PDB file of C-alpha atoms in Angstrom:
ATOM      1  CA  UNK A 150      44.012 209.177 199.676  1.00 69.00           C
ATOM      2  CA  UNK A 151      43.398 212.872 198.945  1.00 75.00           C
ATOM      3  CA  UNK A 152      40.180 214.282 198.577  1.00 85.00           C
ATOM      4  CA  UNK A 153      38.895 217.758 197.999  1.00 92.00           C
ATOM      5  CA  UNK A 154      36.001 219.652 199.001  1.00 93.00           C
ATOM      6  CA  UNK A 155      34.821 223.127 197.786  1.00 95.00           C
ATOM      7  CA  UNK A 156      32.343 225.427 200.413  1.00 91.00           C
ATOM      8  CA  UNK A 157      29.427 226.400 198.057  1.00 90.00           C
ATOM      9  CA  UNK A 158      28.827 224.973 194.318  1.00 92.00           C
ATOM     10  CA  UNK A 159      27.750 228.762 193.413  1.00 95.00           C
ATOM     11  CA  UNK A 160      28.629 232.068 194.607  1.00 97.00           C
ATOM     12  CA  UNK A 161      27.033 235.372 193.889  1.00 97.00           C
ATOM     13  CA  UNK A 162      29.190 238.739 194.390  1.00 97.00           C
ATOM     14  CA  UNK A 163      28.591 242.165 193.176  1.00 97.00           C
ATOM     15  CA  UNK A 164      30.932 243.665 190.907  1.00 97.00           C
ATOM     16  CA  UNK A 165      33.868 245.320 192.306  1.00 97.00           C
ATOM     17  CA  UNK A 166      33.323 243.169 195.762  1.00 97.00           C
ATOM     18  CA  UNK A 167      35.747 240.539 197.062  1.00 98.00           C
ATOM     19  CA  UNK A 168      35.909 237.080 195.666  1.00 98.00           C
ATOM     20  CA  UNK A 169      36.453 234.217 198.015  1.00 98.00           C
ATOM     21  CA  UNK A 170      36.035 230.695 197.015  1.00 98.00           C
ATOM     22  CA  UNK A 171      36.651 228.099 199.315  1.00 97.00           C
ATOM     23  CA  UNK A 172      39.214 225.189 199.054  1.00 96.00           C
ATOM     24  CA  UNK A 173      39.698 222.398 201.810  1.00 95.00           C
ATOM     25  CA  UNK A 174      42.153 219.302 200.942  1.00 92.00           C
ATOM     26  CA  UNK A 175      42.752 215.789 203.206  1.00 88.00           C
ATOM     27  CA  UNK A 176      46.127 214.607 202.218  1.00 79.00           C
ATOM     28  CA  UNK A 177      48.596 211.858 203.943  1.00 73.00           C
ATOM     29  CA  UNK A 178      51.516 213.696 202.244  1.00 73.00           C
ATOM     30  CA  UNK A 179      52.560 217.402 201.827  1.00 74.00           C
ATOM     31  CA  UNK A 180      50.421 218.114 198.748  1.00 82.00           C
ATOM     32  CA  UNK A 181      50.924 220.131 195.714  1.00 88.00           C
ATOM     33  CA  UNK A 182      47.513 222.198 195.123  1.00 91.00           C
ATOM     34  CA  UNK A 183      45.380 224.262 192.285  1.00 93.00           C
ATOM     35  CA  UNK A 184      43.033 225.874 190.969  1.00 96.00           C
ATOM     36  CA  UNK A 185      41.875 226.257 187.825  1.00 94.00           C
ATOM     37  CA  UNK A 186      39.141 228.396 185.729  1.00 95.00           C
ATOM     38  CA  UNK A 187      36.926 226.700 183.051  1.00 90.00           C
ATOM     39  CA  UNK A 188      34.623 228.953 181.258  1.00 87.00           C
ATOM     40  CA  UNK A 189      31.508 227.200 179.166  1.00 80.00           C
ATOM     41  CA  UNK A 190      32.257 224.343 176.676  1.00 72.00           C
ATOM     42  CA  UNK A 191      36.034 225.421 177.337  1.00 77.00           C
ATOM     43  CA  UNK A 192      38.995 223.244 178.981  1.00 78.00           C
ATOM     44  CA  UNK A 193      40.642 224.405 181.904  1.00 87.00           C
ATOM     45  CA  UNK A 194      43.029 227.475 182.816  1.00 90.00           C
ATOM     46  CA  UNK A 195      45.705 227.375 185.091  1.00 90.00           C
ATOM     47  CA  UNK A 196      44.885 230.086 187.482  1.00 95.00           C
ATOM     48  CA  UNK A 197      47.729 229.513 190.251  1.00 93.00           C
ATOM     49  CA  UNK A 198      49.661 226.365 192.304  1.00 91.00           C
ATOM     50  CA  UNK A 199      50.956 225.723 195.082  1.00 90.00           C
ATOM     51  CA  UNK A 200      54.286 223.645 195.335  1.00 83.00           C
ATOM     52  CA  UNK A 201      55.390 224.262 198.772  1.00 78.00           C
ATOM     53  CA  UNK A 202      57.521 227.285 198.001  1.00 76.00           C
ATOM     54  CA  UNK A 203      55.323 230.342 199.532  1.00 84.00           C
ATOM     55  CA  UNK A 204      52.011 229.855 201.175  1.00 89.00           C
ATOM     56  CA  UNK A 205      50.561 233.110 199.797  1.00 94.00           C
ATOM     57  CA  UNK A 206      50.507 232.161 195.931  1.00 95.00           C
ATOM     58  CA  UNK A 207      49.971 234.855 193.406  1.00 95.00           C
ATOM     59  CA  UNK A 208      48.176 233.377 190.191  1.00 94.00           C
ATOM     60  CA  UNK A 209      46.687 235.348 187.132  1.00 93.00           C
ATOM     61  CA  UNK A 210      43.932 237.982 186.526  1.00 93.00           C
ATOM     62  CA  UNK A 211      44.470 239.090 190.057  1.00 96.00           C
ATOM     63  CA  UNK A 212      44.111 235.560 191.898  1.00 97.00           C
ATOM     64  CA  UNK A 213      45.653 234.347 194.826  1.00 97.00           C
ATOM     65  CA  UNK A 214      45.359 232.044 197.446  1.00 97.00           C
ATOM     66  CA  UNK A 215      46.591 231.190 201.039  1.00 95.00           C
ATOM     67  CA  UNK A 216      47.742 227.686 201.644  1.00 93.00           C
ATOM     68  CA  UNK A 217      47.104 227.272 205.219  1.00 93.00           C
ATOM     69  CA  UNK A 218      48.223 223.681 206.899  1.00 89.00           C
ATOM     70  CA  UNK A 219      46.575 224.024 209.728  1.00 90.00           C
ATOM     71  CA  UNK A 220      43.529 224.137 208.409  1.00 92.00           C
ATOM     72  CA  UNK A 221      43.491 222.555 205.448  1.00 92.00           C
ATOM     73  CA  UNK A 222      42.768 224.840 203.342  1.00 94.00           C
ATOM     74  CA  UNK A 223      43.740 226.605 200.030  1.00 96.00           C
ATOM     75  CA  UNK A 224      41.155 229.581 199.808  1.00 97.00           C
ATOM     76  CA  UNK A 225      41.355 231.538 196.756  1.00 98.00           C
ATOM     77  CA  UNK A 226      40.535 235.072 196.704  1.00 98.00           C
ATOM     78  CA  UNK A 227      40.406 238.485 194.200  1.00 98.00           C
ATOM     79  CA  UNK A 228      40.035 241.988 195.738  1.00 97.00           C
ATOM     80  CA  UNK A 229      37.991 243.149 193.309  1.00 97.00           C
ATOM     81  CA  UNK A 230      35.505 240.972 190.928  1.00 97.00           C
ATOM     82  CA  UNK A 231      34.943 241.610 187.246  1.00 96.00           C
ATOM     83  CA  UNK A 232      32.627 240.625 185.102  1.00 96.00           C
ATOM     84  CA  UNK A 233      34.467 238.649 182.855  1.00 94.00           C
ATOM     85  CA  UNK A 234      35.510 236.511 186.281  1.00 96.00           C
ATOM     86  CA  UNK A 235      32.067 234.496 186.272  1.00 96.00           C
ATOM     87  CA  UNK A 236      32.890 230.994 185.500  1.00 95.00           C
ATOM     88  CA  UNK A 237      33.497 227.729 187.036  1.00 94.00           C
ATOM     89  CA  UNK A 238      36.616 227.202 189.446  1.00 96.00           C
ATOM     90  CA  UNK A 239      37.917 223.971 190.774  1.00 95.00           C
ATOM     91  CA  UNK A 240      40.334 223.293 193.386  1.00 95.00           C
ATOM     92  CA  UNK A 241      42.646 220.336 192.650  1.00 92.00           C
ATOM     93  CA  UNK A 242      44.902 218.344 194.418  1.00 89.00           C
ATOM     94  CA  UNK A 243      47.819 216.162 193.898  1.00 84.00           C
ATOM     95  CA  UNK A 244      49.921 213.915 195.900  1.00 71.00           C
ATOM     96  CA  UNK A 245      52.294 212.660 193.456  1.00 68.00           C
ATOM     97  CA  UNK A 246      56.313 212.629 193.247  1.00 63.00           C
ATOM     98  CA  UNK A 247      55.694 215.252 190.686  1.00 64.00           C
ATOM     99  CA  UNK A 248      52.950 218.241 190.954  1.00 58.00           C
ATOM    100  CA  UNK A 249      50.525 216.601 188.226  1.00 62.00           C
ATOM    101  CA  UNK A 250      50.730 212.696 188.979  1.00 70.00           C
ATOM    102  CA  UNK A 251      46.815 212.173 189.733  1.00 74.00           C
ATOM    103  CA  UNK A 252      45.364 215.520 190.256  1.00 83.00           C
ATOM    104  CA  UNK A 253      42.306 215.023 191.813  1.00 86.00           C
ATOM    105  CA  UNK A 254      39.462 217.927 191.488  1.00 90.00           C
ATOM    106  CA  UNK A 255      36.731 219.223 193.802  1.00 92.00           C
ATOM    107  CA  UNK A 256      33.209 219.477 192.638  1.00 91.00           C
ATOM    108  CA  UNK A 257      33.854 223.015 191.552  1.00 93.00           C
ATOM    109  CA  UNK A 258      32.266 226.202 192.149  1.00 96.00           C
ATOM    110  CA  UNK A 259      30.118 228.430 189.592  1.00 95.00           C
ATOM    111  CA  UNK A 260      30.695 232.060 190.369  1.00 97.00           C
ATOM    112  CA  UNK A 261      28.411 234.407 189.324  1.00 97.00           C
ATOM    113  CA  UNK A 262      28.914 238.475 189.350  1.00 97.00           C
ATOM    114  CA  UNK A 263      26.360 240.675 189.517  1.00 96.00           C
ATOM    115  CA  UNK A 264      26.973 244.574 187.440  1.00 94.00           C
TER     116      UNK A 264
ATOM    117  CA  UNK B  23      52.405 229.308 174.741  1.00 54.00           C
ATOM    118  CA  UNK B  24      52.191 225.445 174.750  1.00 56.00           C
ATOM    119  CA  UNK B  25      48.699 224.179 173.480  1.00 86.00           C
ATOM    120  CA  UNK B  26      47.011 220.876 173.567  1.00 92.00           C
ATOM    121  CA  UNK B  27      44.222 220.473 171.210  1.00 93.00           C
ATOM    122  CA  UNK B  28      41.854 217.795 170.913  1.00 95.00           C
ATOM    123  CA  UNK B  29      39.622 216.427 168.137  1.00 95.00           C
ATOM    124  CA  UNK B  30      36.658 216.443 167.160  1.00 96.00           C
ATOM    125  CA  UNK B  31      35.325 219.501 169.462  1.00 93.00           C
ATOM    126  CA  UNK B  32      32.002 217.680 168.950  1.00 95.00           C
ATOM    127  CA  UNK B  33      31.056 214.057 167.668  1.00 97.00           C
ATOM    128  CA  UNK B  34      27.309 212.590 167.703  1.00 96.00           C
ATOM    129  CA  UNK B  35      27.184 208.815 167.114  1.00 95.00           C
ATOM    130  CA  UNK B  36      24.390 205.632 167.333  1.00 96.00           C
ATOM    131  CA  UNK B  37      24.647 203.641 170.037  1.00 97.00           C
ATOM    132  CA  UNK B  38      26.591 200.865 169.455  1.00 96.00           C
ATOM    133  CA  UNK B  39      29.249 202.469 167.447  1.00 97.00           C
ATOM    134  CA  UNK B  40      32.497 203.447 168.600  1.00 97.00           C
ATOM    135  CA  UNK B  41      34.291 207.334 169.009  1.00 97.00           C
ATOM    136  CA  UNK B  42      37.938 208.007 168.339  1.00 97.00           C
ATOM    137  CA  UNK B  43      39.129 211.187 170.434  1.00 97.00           C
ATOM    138  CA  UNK B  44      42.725 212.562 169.827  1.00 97.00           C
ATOM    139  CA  UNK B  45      44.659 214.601 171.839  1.00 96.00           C
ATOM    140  CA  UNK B  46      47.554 216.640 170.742  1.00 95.00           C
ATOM    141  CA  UNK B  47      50.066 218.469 172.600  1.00 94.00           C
ATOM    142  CA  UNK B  48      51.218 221.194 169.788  1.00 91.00           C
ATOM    143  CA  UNK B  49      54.297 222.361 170.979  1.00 88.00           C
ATOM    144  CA  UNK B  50      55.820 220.288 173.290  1.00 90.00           C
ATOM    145  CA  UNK B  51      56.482 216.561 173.956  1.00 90.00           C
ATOM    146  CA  UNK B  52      54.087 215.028 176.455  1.00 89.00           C
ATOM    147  CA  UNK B  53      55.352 211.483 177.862  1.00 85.00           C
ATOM    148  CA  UNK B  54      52.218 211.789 180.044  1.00 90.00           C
ATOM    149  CA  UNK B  55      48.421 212.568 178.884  1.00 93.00           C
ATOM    150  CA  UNK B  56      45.675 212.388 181.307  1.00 93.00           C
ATOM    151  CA  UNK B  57      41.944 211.756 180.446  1.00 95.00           C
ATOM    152  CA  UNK B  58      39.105 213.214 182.472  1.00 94.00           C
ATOM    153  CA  UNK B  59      35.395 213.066 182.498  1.00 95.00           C
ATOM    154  CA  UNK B  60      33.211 215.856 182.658  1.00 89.00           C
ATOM    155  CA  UNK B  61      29.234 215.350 183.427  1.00 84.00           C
ATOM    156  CA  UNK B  62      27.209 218.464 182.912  1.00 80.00           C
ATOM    157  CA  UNK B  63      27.213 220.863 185.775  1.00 76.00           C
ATOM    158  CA  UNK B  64      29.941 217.985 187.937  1.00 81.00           C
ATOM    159  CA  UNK B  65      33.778 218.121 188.036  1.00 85.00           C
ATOM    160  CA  UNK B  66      36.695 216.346 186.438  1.00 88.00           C
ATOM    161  CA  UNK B  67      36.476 212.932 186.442  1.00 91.00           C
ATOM    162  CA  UNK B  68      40.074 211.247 185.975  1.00 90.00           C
ATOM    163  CA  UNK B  69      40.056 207.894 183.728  1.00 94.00           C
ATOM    164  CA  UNK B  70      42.950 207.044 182.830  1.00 93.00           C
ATOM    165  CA  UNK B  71      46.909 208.150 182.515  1.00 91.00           C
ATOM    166  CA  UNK B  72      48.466 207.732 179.000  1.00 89.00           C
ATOM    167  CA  UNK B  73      52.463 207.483 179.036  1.00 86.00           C
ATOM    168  CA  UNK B  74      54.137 206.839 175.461  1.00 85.00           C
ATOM    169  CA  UNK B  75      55.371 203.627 174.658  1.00 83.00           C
ATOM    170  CA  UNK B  76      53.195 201.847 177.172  1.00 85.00           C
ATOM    171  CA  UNK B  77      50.032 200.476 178.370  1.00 88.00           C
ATOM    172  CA  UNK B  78      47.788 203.333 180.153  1.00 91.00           C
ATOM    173  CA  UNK B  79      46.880 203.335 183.912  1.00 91.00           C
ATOM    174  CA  UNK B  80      42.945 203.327 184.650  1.00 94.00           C
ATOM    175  CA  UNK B  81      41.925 204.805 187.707  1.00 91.00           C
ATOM    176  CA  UNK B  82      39.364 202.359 189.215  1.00 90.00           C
ATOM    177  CA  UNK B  83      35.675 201.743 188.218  1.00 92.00           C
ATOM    178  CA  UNK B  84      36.926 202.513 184.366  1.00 94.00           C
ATOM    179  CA  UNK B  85      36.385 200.049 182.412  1.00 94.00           C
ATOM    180  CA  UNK B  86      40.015 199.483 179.824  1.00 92.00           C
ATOM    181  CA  UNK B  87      38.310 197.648 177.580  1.00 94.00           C
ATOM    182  CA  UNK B  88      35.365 200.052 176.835  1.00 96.00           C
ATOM    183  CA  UNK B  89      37.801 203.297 177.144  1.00 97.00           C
ATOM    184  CA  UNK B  90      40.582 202.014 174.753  1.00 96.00           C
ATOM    185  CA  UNK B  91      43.879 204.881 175.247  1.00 94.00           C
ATOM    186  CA  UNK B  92      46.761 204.937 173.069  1.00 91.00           C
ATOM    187  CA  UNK B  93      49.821 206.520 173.075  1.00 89.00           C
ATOM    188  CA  UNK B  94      51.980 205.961 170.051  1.00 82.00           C
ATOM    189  CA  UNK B  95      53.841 209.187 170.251  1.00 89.00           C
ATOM    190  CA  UNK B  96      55.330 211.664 172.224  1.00 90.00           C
ATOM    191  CA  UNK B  97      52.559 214.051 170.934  1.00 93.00           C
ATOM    192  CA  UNK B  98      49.497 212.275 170.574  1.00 94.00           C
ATOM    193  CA  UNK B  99      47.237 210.305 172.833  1.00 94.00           C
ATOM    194  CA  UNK B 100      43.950 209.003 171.744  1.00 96.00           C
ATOM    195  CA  UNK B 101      40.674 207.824 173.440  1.00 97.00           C
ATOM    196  CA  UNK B 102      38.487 205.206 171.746  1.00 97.00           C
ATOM    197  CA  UNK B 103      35.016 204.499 173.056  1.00 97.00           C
ATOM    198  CA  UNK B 104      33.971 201.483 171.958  1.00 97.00           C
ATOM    199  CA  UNK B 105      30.448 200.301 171.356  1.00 96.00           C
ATOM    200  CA  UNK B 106      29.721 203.411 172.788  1.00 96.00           C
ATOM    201  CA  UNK B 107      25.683 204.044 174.857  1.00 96.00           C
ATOM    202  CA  UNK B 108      23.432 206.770 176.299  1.00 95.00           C
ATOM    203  CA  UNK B 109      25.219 206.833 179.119  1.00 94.00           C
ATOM    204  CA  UNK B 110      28.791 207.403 177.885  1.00 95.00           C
ATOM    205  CA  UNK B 111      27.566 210.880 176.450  1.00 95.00           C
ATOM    206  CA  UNK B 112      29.860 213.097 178.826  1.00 94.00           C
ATOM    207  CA  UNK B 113      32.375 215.714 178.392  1.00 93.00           C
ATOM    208  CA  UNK B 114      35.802 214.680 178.025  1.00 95.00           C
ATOM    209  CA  UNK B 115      38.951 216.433 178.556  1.00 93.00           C
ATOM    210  CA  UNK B 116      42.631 215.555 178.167  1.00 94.00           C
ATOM    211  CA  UNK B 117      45.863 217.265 179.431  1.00 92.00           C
ATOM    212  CA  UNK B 118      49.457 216.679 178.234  1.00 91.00           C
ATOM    213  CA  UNK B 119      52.022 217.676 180.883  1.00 87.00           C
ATOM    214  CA  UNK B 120      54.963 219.245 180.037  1.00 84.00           C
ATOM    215  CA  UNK B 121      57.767 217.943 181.905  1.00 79.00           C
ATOM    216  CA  UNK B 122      60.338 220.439 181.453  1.00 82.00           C
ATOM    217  CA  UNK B 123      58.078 223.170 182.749  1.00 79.00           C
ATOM    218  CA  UNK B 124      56.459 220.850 185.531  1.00 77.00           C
ATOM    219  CA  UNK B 125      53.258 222.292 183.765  1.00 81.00           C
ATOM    220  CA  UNK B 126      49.910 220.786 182.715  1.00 84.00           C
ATOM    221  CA  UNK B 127      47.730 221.746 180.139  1.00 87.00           C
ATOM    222  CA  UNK B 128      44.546 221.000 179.207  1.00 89.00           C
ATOM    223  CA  UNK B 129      42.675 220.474 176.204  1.00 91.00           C
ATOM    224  CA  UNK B 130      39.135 222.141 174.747  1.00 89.00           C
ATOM    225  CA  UNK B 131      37.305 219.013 175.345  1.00 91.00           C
ATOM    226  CA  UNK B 132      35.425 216.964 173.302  1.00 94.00           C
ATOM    227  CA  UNK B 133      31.231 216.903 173.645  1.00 94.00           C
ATOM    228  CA  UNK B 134      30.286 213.199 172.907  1.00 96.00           C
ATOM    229  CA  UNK B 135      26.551 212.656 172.386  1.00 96.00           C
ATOM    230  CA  UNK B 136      25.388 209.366 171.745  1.00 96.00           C
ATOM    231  CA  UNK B 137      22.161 208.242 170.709  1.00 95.00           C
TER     232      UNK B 137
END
């Protein structure tokens, strides 16, 4: 079964510094893989997926992330954090015969940015 | 873009009462809906998936007959809690995928508060 862990459940950067939150997935199968924004009281935002196509995945407001097999992981970065960027992210996996059958989320992580 | 909306935003009820949630996909035809869980501070909890015309899948631990789902249309799935307690105050969350676009989308949430 897939499973998802996220490194830290907050991280603190300074504005204008790099944003890296970190994503590690088990999976039996080649996985389809997410993350998403939620801001407070809000539902969730799409930031980027990745379906297999490209391992470096470009997603919006300046988001990427690396999908790295070897190691698991699905980091997701920003060169440059902005205020507005402090929210909750989640990684999320699925496994299914389509990219959303059972997505299955990681605890999340609460980013915080600092003027 | 496509929306998926969900009412009430808000509902507080006595315990022992039960909560209707909808959730509508507003521009698109959804043949899947997918419930989720949200404690405070935690991450998506999935419950259940909603396809039209039949009888929902509940992941496991979820009890079907307390978390009533129906999905009578292409564009509306609903959540009942029935006889609803303390403990069943959560955030919950639906998303509606769009199966032309291979896309997902999620709804505001609803804040259920029971007494």
């Amino acid at each position: 079964a897939q499973s998802v862990t996220q490194l830290g459940s907050h991280v603190s950067v300074s504005e204008g510094a790099l944003v890296l939150l970190r994503c590690n997935y088990s999976s039996s199968v080649p996985p389809y893989l997410f993350w998403y924004v939620q801001y407070p009281n809000q539902g969730l935002q799409l930031l980027l997926k990745y379906t297999s196509a490209a391992t470096l995945v470009k997603g919006i407001n300046g988001f990427e992330a690396e999908f790295k097999k070897s190691e698991t992981s699905f980091h997701l970065t920003k060169p440059s954090a902005h205020m507005s960027d402090a929210a909750e992210y989640f990684c999320a996996v699925s496994e299914g015969i389509t990219s959303y059958d059972k997505v299955i989320f990681g605890p999340g992580t609460s980013l915080s940015v600092i003027p | 873009g496509a929306v998926v909306s969900q009412h009430p935003s808000w509902v507080i009820c006595k315990s022992g009462t039960s909560v209707k949630i909808e959730c509508r996909s507003l521009d698109f035809q959804a043949t899947t809906m997918f419930w989720y869980r949200q404690f405070p501070k935690q991450s998506l909890m999935l419950m259940a998936t909603s396809n039209e015309g039949s009888k929902a899948t509940y992941e496991q631990g979820v009890e079907k007959d307390k978390f009533l789902i129906n999905h009578a249309s292409l564009t509306l799935s609903t959540l009942t809690v029935t006889s609803a307690h303390p403990e069943d105050s959560s955030f919950y969350i639906c998303s509606a995928r769009n199966a032309a676009s291979d896309t997902q989308y999620f709804g505001p949430g609803t804040r259920l508060t029971v007494l």
